[in-house]
XYZ file of C-alpha atoms in Angstrom:
180
model
C 92.258 127.337 134.896
C 89.165 125.534 133.563
C 90.657 125.786 130.080
C 93.770 123.902 131.314
C 91.657 121.168 132.860
C 89.465 120.710 129.796
C 92.527 120.644 127.524
C 94.085 117.936 129.695
C 90.812 116.048 129.773
C 90.516 116.221 125.975
C 94.120 115.056 125.610
C 93.446 112.157 127.995
C 90.293 111.171 126.104
C 92.137 111.382 122.776
C 94.991 109.202 124.057
C 92.522 106.731 125.548
C 90.630 106.526 122.249
C 93.860 106.022 120.278
C 94.913 103.227 122.626
C 91.486 101.640 122.272
C 91.664 101.786 118.479
C 95.169 100.279 118.456
C 94.085 97.517 120.841
C 90.962 96.880 118.745
C 93.034 96.669 115.537
C 95.522 94.308 117.186
C 92.685 92.161 118.497
C 91.117 92.041 115.036
C 94.278 90.732 113.338
C 94.149 87.266 114.961
C 90.410 87.152 114.253
C 91.058 87.820 110.560
C 93.808 85.174 110.504
C 91.477 82.677 112.155
C 88.683 83.369 109.650
C 91.059 83.089 106.708
C 92.549 79.884 108.089
C 89.106 78.335 108.452
C 88.212 79.282 104.906
C 91.479 78.044 103.394
C 91.307 74.774 105.327
C 88.199 73.890 103.319
C 90.438 73.606 100.254
C 91.804 70.272 101.475
C 89.387 68.864 98.923
C 90.047 71.286 96.027
C 86.739 71.043 94.215
C 85.396 73.888 92.071
C 82.709 74.505 94.695
C 85.320 74.665 97.470
C 87.295 77.300 95.543
C 84.184 79.364 94.809
C 83.107 79.163 98.461
C 86.582 80.167 99.581
C 86.571 83.172 97.227
C 83.145 84.213 98.558
C 84.376 83.902 102.144
C 87.513 85.934 101.320
C 85.274 88.663 99.888
C 83.341 88.697 103.143
C 86.551 88.836 105.199
C 87.876 91.599 102.919
C 84.705 93.606 103.567
C 85.307 93.206 107.306
C 89.012 94.170 107.012
C 89.204 96.491 103.977
C 92.638 97.868 104.889
C 94.242 94.427 105.017
C 96.009 93.049 101.996
C 95.856 89.378 103.056
C 92.183 88.706 102.203
C 92.632 90.449 98.850
C 95.704 88.341 98.090
C 93.927 85.087 98.989
C 90.793 86.130 97.099
C 92.890 86.761 93.955
C 94.980 83.615 94.392
C 92.011 81.305 94.924
C 90.139 82.921 92.010
C 93.131 82.210 89.795
C 93.441 78.643 91.125
C 89.784 78.037 90.270
C 90.192 79.661 86.848
C 93.285 77.714 85.812
C 91.554 74.430 86.687
C 88.208 75.494 85.151
C 89.182 77.836 82.291
C 85.867 77.484 80.478
C 83.562 77.583 83.523
C 80.824 80.234 83.427
C 82.225 81.942 86.561
C 85.797 82.195 85.262
C 85.524 85.415 83.268
C 83.881 87.312 86.151
C 86.491 85.976 88.573
C 89.319 87.106 86.285
C 87.807 90.570 85.897
C 87.448 90.864 89.685
C 90.992 89.583 90.139
C 92.369 92.287 87.844
C 90.596 94.911 89.952
C 91.810 93.328 93.185
C 95.428 93.307 91.980
C 95.096 96.986 91.024
C 93.700 97.731 94.511
C 96.562 95.859 96.147
C 99.107 97.863 94.149
C 97.760 101.056 95.705
C 98.135 99.798 99.263
C 101.186 100.910 101.241
C 101.866 97.416 102.644
C 101.742 95.786 99.214
C 104.432 93.232 98.422
C 105.311 93.941 94.801
C 106.747 90.446 94.405
C 103.356 88.964 95.309
C 101.563 91.402 93.019
C 103.818 90.515 90.083
C 103.279 86.834 90.835
C 99.496 87.258 90.816
C 99.625 89.282 87.603
C 101.819 86.634 85.938
C 99.376 83.945 87.086
C 96.475 85.983 85.665
C 98.154 86.132 82.251
C 98.977 82.430 82.510
C 95.284 81.663 83.072
C 94.454 83.748 79.985
C 96.817 81.539 77.979
C 95.235 78.368 79.398
C 91.787 79.685 78.429
C 92.737 79.986 74.777
C 96.328 78.997 73.948
C 96.039 79.672 70.213
C 94.735 83.205 70.658
C 96.377 84.247 73.924
C 99.682 82.335 73.894
C 101.673 84.830 71.858
C 99.724 87.744 73.304
C 100.529 87.042 76.983
C 103.682 84.903 76.891
C 106.051 87.860 77.447
C 103.798 89.310 80.177
C 103.869 86.023 82.093
C 107.649 85.757 81.791
C 108.289 89.385 82.766
C 106.004 89.274 85.794
C 107.538 86.092 87.197
C 111.059 87.385 86.542
C 110.252 90.689 88.237
C 108.652 88.891 91.198
C 111.779 86.773 91.649
C 114.096 89.741 91.192
C 112.251 91.567 93.991
C 112.106 88.471 96.196
C 114.216 85.489 95.089
C 112.583 83.416 97.855
C 109.014 83.843 96.537
C 108.043 80.167 96.394
C 104.772 80.728 94.562
C 106.532 82.691 91.806
C 109.141 79.910 91.490
C 106.475 77.190 91.298
C 104.283 79.040 88.809
C 107.260 79.948 86.622
C 108.303 76.284 86.596
C 104.738 75.172 85.717
C 104.673 77.747 82.937
C 107.955 76.468 81.472
C 106.704 72.868 81.702
C 103.461 73.801 79.991
C 105.293 75.625 77.235
C 107.662 72.658 76.691
C 104.688 70.293 76.458
C 102.895 72.629 74.074
C 105.991 73.000 71.900
C 106.532 69.203 71.948
C 102.966 68.555 70.818
C 103.407 70.904 67.835
C 106.400 69.015 66.420
């Protein structure tokens, strides 16, 4: 009889704990969104310092929510935004190395959107071309094209992939026009 009661009590405690964890996780989601929103809102004035601060804040949010893909995505995206605008800045190479690792981490996550991952990878290769067009243009051109095409094949509505692919084509046309 006491075994029955303790088994029921353990089951009740386990269910209570599971409900508490689910409620805690659900309560944390809006908190993470709020923190990310605050950080991203600082990019209204897109200065190099604002991007670096945003990346640092996304790292902090990612540490608080390691199982969430959103802070990793924003951390990678803002690192790439900084890098494409400041290709020769001292921080750029470290940011790109970290971004490669972040993209690899995201790929391993079950909730990963492969269209977003391909878009980020294409953007990473695009930044490499911007850093040194003569050396990296031929090396990464196909990788950029394939990643954007794959991103849009997976999700034809991926606006970032569409915009970056368009910017890439424009940049290539300008580069080709300046060589004539």
